[in-house]
Short mmCIF file of C-alpha atoms and ligand atoms in Angstrom, two decimals:
data_model
loop_
_atom_site.label_atom_id
_atom_site.label_comp_id
_atom_site.label_asym_id
_atom_site.label_seq_id
_atom_site.Cartn_x
_atom_site.Cartn_y
_atom_site.Cartn_z
CA MET U 267 160.25 -56.31 -35.30
CA HIS U 268 159.52 -53.61 -37.87
CA ALA U 269 161.39 -50.34 -37.97
CA ILE U 270 162.16 -47.37 -40.16
CA ARG U 271 165.83 -47.46 -41.16
CA ILE U 272 168.09 -45.05 -43.05
CA HIS U 273 170.78 -46.72 -45.19
CA GLN U 274 172.16 -43.50 -46.67
CA PRO U 275 171.37 -39.82 -46.03
CA GLY U 276 168.89 -38.05 -48.26
CA ASP U 277 165.32 -36.88 -48.75
CA PRO U 278 162.32 -38.45 -46.96
CA SER U 279 162.35 -41.45 -49.34
CA VAL U 280 165.46 -42.82 -47.56
CA LEU U 281 163.24 -43.69 -44.56
CA VAL U 282 162.65 -47.39 -45.32
CA TYR U 283 160.15 -49.54 -43.42
CA GLU U 284 161.64 -53.01 -42.98
CA GLU U 285 161.95 -56.03 -40.74
CA VAL U 286 164.94 -56.12 -38.40
CA ASP U 287 166.08 -58.34 -35.51
CA ASN U 288 164.53 -57.70 -32.10
CA PRO U 289 167.01 -55.82 -29.86
CA GLU U 290 167.93 -57.67 -26.63
CA PRO U 291 168.45 -55.74 -23.36
CA GLY U 292 171.87 -56.08 -21.72
CA ALA U 293 172.82 -55.40 -18.11
CA GLY U 294 171.03 -52.33 -16.75
CA GLU U 295 168.92 -51.98 -19.88
CA ILE U 296 165.25 -52.43 -20.64
CA ARG U 297 163.32 -53.06 -23.83
CA VAL U 298 160.27 -50.94 -24.58
CA ARG U 299 157.48 -51.98 -26.96
CA LEU U 300 157.00 -48.54 -28.52
CA ARG U 301 153.46 -47.37 -29.30
CA ALA U 302 154.26 -43.87 -30.55
CA ALA U 303 157.29 -41.83 -31.64
CA GLY U 304 157.49 -38.03 -31.70
CA VAL U 305 158.98 -36.47 -34.85
CA ASN U 306 161.49 -33.66 -34.24
CA HIS U 307 163.45 -31.37 -36.57
CA ARG U 308 166.51 -33.20 -35.30
CA ASP U 309 165.27 -36.38 -37.03
CA ILE U 310 165.39 -34.52 -40.34
CA TRP U 311 168.98 -33.46 -39.68
CA VAL U 312 169.86 -37.07 -38.79
CA ARG U 313 168.20 -38.23 -42.02
CA GLN U 314 170.21 -35.65 -44.01
CA GLY U 315 173.49 -36.91 -42.49
CA GLN U 316 174.25 -33.74 -40.51
CA PHE U 317 175.32 -35.86 -37.52
CA GLY U 318 177.67 -38.01 -39.56
CA GLY U 319 177.54 -40.89 -41.97
CA PHE U 320 175.86 -44.24 -41.76
CA PRO U 321 178.43 -47.00 -41.25
CA GLU U 322 175.39 -49.15 -40.47
CA PRO U 323 171.68 -48.62 -41.13
CA LEU U 324 170.29 -46.22 -38.51
CA ILE U 325 166.85 -46.16 -36.89
CA PRO U 326 166.01 -42.47 -36.30
CA GLY U 327 163.80 -40.96 -33.60
CA ALA U 328 164.53 -39.78 -30.05
CA ASP U 329 161.11 -39.28 -28.49
CA GLY U 330 158.77 -42.18 -27.81
CA ALA U 331 156.35 -43.86 -25.45
CA GLY U 332 155.27 -47.46 -24.94
CA GLU U 333 155.28 -50.40 -22.53
CA ILE U 334 158.21 -52.23 -20.99
CA ASP U 335 158.38 -55.73 -22.43
CA ALA U 336 161.74 -57.08 -21.19
CA LEU U 337 164.19 -56.25 -18.39
CA GLY U 338 167.94 -56.89 -18.69
CA PRO U 339 169.96 -58.19 -15.72
CA GLY U 340 170.07 -55.65 -12.88
CA ALA U 341 167.35 -53.39 -14.35
CA ARG U 342 165.38 -52.64 -11.19
CA ASP U 343 162.41 -50.48 -10.23
CA PHE U 344 160.33 -51.21 -13.33
CA VAL U 345 158.01 -54.08 -14.27
CA VAL U 346 157.05 -55.66 -17.57
CA GLY U 347 153.89 -54.02 -18.92
CA GLN U 348 154.54 -50.66 -17.27
CA LYS U 349 153.85 -47.63 -19.48
CA VAL U 350 156.88 -45.37 -19.91
CA VAL U 351 158.15 -42.34 -21.79
CA ILE U 352 161.65 -42.33 -23.32
CA ASN U 353 164.02 -39.70 -21.83
CA PRO U 354 166.18 -39.07 -24.89
CA GLY U 355 169.53 -37.84 -23.47
CA ILE U 356 172.45 -40.27 -23.07
CA SER U 357 175.50 -39.23 -21.01
CA CYS U 358 178.39 -40.82 -19.11
CA GLY U 359 176.73 -40.56 -15.68
CA HIS U 360 179.97 -39.92 -13.76
CA CYS U 361 181.59 -36.66 -14.95
CA VAL U 362 181.27 -33.43 -12.97
CA PHE U 363 178.46 -32.21 -15.27
CA CYS U 364 176.44 -35.43 -15.00
CA LEU U 365 176.88 -35.46 -11.23
CA SER U 366 175.60 -31.89 -10.99
CA GLY U 367 172.55 -32.59 -13.15
CA GLN U 368 173.83 -30.86 -16.30
CA GLN U 369 173.91 -33.98 -18.45
CA ASN U 370 173.65 -31.97 -21.66
CA SER U 371 177.06 -30.41 -20.87
CA CYS U 372 178.66 -33.88 -20.53
CA PRO U 373 181.50 -34.35 -23.07
CA ASN U 374 179.87 -37.66 -24.03
CA TYR U 375 176.33 -36.32 -24.24
CA ARG U 376 174.22 -37.42 -27.18
CA ILE U 377 170.58 -37.78 -28.05
CA LEU U 378 169.55 -41.36 -28.65
CA ASN U 379 168.19 -42.67 -31.94
CA GLY U 380 165.85 -45.58 -32.47
CA THR U 381 162.24 -44.73 -31.59
CA TYR U 382 160.90 -45.15 -35.18
CA ALA U 383 160.55 -48.85 -34.36
CA GLU U 384 158.33 -51.37 -32.63
CA GLN U 385 161.00 -51.94 -29.96
CA ILE U 386 163.93 -50.04 -28.48
CA VAL U 387 166.52 -50.98 -25.85
CA VAL U 388 167.65 -48.14 -23.56
CA PRO U 389 169.50 -47.80 -20.23
CA VAL U 390 167.06 -48.01 -17.33
CA GLN U 391 167.75 -44.35 -16.45
CA ASN U 392 166.31 -43.35 -19.84
CA VAL U 393 162.69 -44.21 -19.11
CA VAL U 394 160.21 -42.26 -17.01
CA PRO U 395 156.86 -43.66 -15.81
CA MET U 396 154.06 -42.35 -18.03
CA PRO U 397 151.38 -40.44 -16.11
CA SER U 398 147.80 -41.66 -16.38
CA GLY U 399 145.52 -39.43 -18.42
CA LEU U 400 147.94 -39.21 -21.35
CA THR U 401 147.72 -41.30 -24.52
CA PHE U 402 150.89 -42.83 -26.00
CA ILE U 403 150.65 -40.34 -28.88
CA GLU U 404 150.50 -37.40 -26.45
CA ALA U 405 153.28 -38.77 -24.21
CA ALA U 406 155.59 -39.22 -27.23
CA SER U 407 155.14 -35.57 -28.24
CA ILE U 408 156.60 -34.03 -25.07
CA GLY U 409 160.29 -34.93 -24.63
CA ILE U 410 162.67 -32.85 -26.75
CA PRO U 411 160.60 -29.65 -27.11
CA PHE U 412 159.56 -29.35 -23.46
CA VAL U 413 162.92 -30.42 -22.02
CA THR U 414 164.75 -27.96 -24.30
CA ALA U 415 162.38 -25.07 -23.53
CA GLU U 416 162.38 -25.62 -19.78
CA ASP U 417 166.19 -25.81 -19.74
CA PHE U 418 166.75 -22.53 -21.59
CA LEU U 419 164.06 -20.70 -19.61
CA MET U 420 165.83 -21.72 -16.40
CA ARG U 421 169.25 -20.71 -17.75
CA ALA U 422 167.85 -17.37 -18.98
CA GLN U 423 166.49 -16.84 -15.45
CA ALA U 424 162.99 -16.21 -16.79
CA VAL U 425 160.73 -14.82 -14.07
CA THR U 426 157.20 -13.54 -13.57
CA GLY U 427 156.44 -10.25 -15.27
CA GLN U 428 159.18 -10.50 -17.89
CA THR U 429 158.51 -10.28 -21.62
CA ILE U 430 159.49 -13.02 -24.05
CA VAL U 431 159.36 -13.17 -27.86
CA VAL U 432 158.91 -16.60 -29.46
CA TRP U 433 159.69 -16.92 -33.19
CA GLY U 434 158.05 -19.86 -34.99
CA ALA U 435 155.49 -20.09 -32.23
CA ASN U 436 153.28 -22.66 -34.00
CA GLY U 437 155.92 -25.43 -34.00
CA GLY U 438 156.44 -28.00 -31.26
CA LEU U 439 159.24 -26.05 -29.58
CA GLY U 440 157.36 -22.74 -29.88
CA LEU U 441 154.24 -24.14 -28.24
CA ALA U 442 156.29 -25.74 -25.46
CA THR U 443 158.04 -22.40 -24.82
CA ILE U 444 154.73 -20.52 -24.71
CA GLN U 445 153.12 -22.94 -22.27
CA LEU U 446 156.12 -23.01 -19.92
CA ALA U 447 156.49 -19.20 -20.08
CA ARG U 448 152.78 -18.86 -19.24
CA LEU U 449 153.30 -21.02 -16.13
CA LYS U 450 156.07 -18.63 -15.10
CA GLY U 451 153.74 -15.63 -15.50
CA MET U 452 155.55 -14.03 -18.42
CA ARG U 453 154.09 -11.73 -21.11
CA ILE U 454 154.44 -13.67 -24.34
CA PHE U 455 154.75 -12.29 -27.88
CA ALA U 456 154.19 -15.15 -30.32
CA VAL U 457 155.43 -14.65 -33.90
CA VAL U 458 153.84 -16.76 -36.67
CA ARG U 459 153.40 -16.60 -40.44
CA SER U 460 149.64 -17.29 -40.56
CA SER U 461 146.64 -15.64 -38.92
CA ALA U 462 145.06 -19.12 -38.70
CA TYR U 463 147.03 -19.73 -35.49
CA VAL U 464 146.08 -16.59 -33.55
CA GLU U 465 143.16 -17.89 -31.47
CA ARG U 466 144.80 -21.21 -30.56
CA LEU U 467 148.01 -19.45 -29.52
CA LYS U 468 146.07 -17.11 -27.25
CA GLN U 469 144.27 -20.07 -25.68
CA LEU U 470 147.65 -21.65 -24.93
CA GLY U 471 148.95 -18.53 -23.23
CA ALA U 472 150.28 -16.05 -25.82
CA SER U 473 149.55 -12.47 -24.71
CA ASP U 474 150.03 -11.02 -28.20
CA VAL U 475 150.26 -12.84 -31.53
CA ILE U 476 152.18 -11.12 -34.33
CA VAL U 477 151.53 -12.36 -37.87
CA TRP U 478 154.80 -11.78 -39.73
CA ASP U 479 155.20 -11.46 -43.50
CA GLY U 480 158.66 -13.02 -43.40
CA LYS U 481 160.41 -9.82 -44.51
CA THR U 482 159.53 -6.69 -42.50
CA SER U 483 161.53 -6.12 -39.32
CA LEU U 484 159.46 -6.58 -36.18
CA ALA U 485 162.10 -5.02 -33.91
CA ALA U 486 160.45 -1.58 -33.71
CA ASP U 487 157.04 -3.16 -32.99
CA ILE U 488 158.42 -5.23 -30.11
CA VAL U 489 160.27 -2.22 -28.68
CA ASN U 490 157.03 -0.19 -28.84
CA MET U 491 154.94 -2.95 -27.31
CA THR U 492 157.36 -3.24 -24.39
CA GLY U 493 157.24 0.45 -23.44
CA SER U 494 160.35 1.44 -25.47
CA ARG U 495 162.43 -1.09 -23.55
CA GLY U 496 162.74 -4.21 -25.70
CA ALA U 497 161.98 -7.79 -24.70
CA ASP U 498 163.72 -9.44 -21.76
CA ILE U 499 164.19 -12.73 -23.66
CA VAL U 500 163.96 -13.54 -27.38
CA VAL U 501 163.78 -17.21 -28.41
CA ASP U 502 165.07 -17.71 -31.95
CA SER U 503 164.80 -21.10 -33.65
CA LEU U 504 164.70 -19.76 -37.22
CA GLY U 505 168.27 -18.44 -37.59
CA GLU U 506 169.15 -16.45 -40.70
CA VAL U 507 165.78 -14.80 -41.34
CA SER U 508 165.26 -13.57 -37.77
CA PHE U 509 168.47 -13.49 -35.75
CA MET U 510 169.52 -9.88 -36.50
CA GLN U 511 166.00 -8.75 -35.61
CA SER U 512 166.25 -10.70 -32.37
CA LEU U 513 169.35 -8.68 -31.43
CA ASP U 514 167.48 -5.45 -32.24
CA MET U 515 164.35 -6.28 -30.23
CA VAL U 516 165.95 -7.53 -27.00
CA ARG U 517 166.46 -4.99 -24.22
CA HIS U 518 169.82 -3.78 -22.90
CA GLY U 519 171.12 -6.60 -20.73
CA GLY U 520 168.56 -9.02 -22.20
CA THR U 521 169.02 -12.56 -23.50
CA VAL U 522 168.77 -13.96 -27.02
CA VAL U 523 168.31 -17.74 -26.99
CA SER U 524 169.56 -19.50 -30.14
CA VAL U 525 167.83 -22.86 -30.29
CA GLY U 526 167.88 -23.80 -33.93
CA ALA U 527 168.44 -22.45 -37.41
CA THR U 528 165.67 -23.90 -39.54
CA THR U 529 166.20 -21.19 -42.20
CA GLY U 530 170.01 -21.39 -42.16
CA GLY U 531 172.75 -20.70 -39.65
CA LYS U 532 174.97 -17.97 -41.15
CA VAL U 533 174.65 -14.45 -39.73
CA GLN U 534 176.98 -11.46 -39.69
CA MET U 535 176.71 -9.42 -36.52
CA GLU U 536 178.25 -6.20 -35.26
CA LEU U 537 179.97 -7.10 -31.99
CA GLY U 538 179.72 -3.52 -30.71
CA GLN U 539 175.96 -3.90 -30.56
CA PHE U 540 176.44 -7.09 -28.58
CA PHE U 541 178.90 -5.94 -25.90
CA ARG U 542 177.86 -2.31 -25.50
CA ARG U 543 174.29 -3.40 -24.89
CA ARG U 544 175.51 -6.10 -22.49
CA LEU U 545 173.54 -8.82 -24.24
CA THR U 546 173.60 -12.47 -23.28
CA MET U 547 173.50 -15.00 -26.08
CA LEU U 548 172.49 -18.40 -24.89
CA GLY U 549 172.90 -21.53 -27.00
CA ALA U 550 170.28 -24.14 -26.17
CA TYR U 551 170.38 -27.86 -26.88
CA MET U 552 168.25 -30.24 -24.84
CA GLY U 553 168.36 -30.18 -21.04
CA SER U 554 169.05 -32.11 -17.85
CA GLN U 555 167.64 -35.61 -17.35
CA ALA U 556 165.65 -34.33 -14.36
CA ILE U 557 163.36 -32.09 -16.40
CA LEU U 558 161.15 -34.72 -18.06
CA PRO U 559 160.18 -36.53 -14.82
CA ARG U 560 159.55 -33.13 -13.23
CA ILE U 561 157.24 -31.77 -15.93
CA LEU U 562 155.30 -34.92 -16.92
CA PRO U 563 153.01 -34.62 -13.85
CA LEU U 564 152.05 -31.13 -15.05
CA PHE U 565 150.48 -32.76 -18.11
CA ALA U 566 148.56 -35.20 -15.92
CA ARG U 567 147.16 -32.21 -13.99
CA GLY U 568 146.30 -30.29 -17.18
CA ALA U 569 148.66 -27.39 -16.44
CA LEU U 570 150.45 -28.25 -19.71
CA VAL U 571 148.77 -29.78 -22.75
CA PRO U 572 150.24 -31.80 -25.62
CA VAL U 573 149.39 -30.22 -28.97
CA ILE U 574 149.33 -32.72 -31.84
CA ASP U 575 149.24 -31.47 -35.43
CA LYS U 576 148.92 -34.85 -37.13
CA THR U 577 149.70 -38.53 -36.64
CA PHE U 578 151.00 -40.97 -39.26
CA PRO U 579 151.32 -44.78 -39.09
CA LEU U 580 154.97 -45.84 -38.67
CA PRO U 581 155.40 -47.05 -42.30
CA ASN U 582 154.38 -43.54 -43.44
CA ALA U 583 157.40 -41.86 -41.79
CA PRO U 584 158.47 -40.41 -45.20
CA GLN U 585 155.14 -38.57 -45.45
CA ALA U 586 155.52 -37.41 -41.83
CA HIS U 587 158.94 -35.88 -42.62
CA ALA U 588 157.64 -34.29 -45.83
CA HIS U 589 154.78 -32.77 -43.83
CA MET U 590 157.20 -31.36 -41.26
CA GLU U 591 159.43 -29.88 -43.96
CA SER U 592 156.45 -28.24 -45.67
CA SER U 593 155.96 -26.02 -42.57
CA GLY U 594 152.48 -24.74 -41.81
CA LEU U 595 151.91 -27.09 -38.89
CA PHE U 596 150.52 -26.39 -35.45
CA GLY U 597 152.12 -28.59 -32.81
CA LYS U 598 153.76 -31.96 -33.07
CA ILE U 599 153.82 -34.73 -35.63
CA VAL U 600 153.72 -38.19 -34.06
CA LEU U 601 154.14 -41.67 -35.55
CA ASP U 602 151.54 -44.22 -34.41
CA ILE U 603 153.24 -47.59 -33.95
ZN1 ZN F 6 179.02 -37.06 -18.03
#
């Protein structure tokens, strides 16, 4: 088969398209002929070596969709040719967290790699039937952003009528957060850097779109727009440029969700502000294995929509990463395999 492999960490040019052996499914595993792979910020961090070195060449990519083309011994409940979506979390399956459906708290939890390829072998519990009405490209765009957003909205106890601020609203995670918050009946403040996104964000459910210059503090605006209260939940995936503002714009007793640090991860905060205002800070990283099978039918019904910025053929993965790093996208980048 053909795959993109990384032999050493570095810039997008280390993503090399090459021929590799077909993977063979073992007991309880299945092989999927991938047709599309979603590109996530995590893939860039993997490429840069932030998750460790490369003792062997590594095929990146966690999200994907395709057709089952081989079943290992004991892999039941699926048939060859069936269309499936990859569920990207891997965990032990038997610890107290796995047994209570909190797989992303499992000590052995990890996100799989390997979807930038024509084939992948995964445990049978890591595929979900693909709903009709979705293309492979659309199905591959859903996993990590929607699972992550649904998980932190549940943990933040988001409910109807609450206000939520979403930084970086035009990215894959931002758009997933907005759509899921809309389903919950929340008032959504979407923060973006370009006025080009305003109409599309409103169509997807944003109540107010704030075009930010990247410097001015938005805290006073959010406090004003929420009747002098502050937002119930602030979702921060940017990190250094926005996190102190997030603390200033959340209400007393509110929740700041930290779900990434695309502009850097070092902040200096005054703890008095944190405890006297009874804030909750919630770190978010993926979600339970149950979320993807639960939300996929909502796409089939049209209650959620995949938003694709651009697709690239698999060999052009370096250009796909360069496009993602350039910012200025609206929705997901997907590799067509
Ligand atoms: Zn476990």
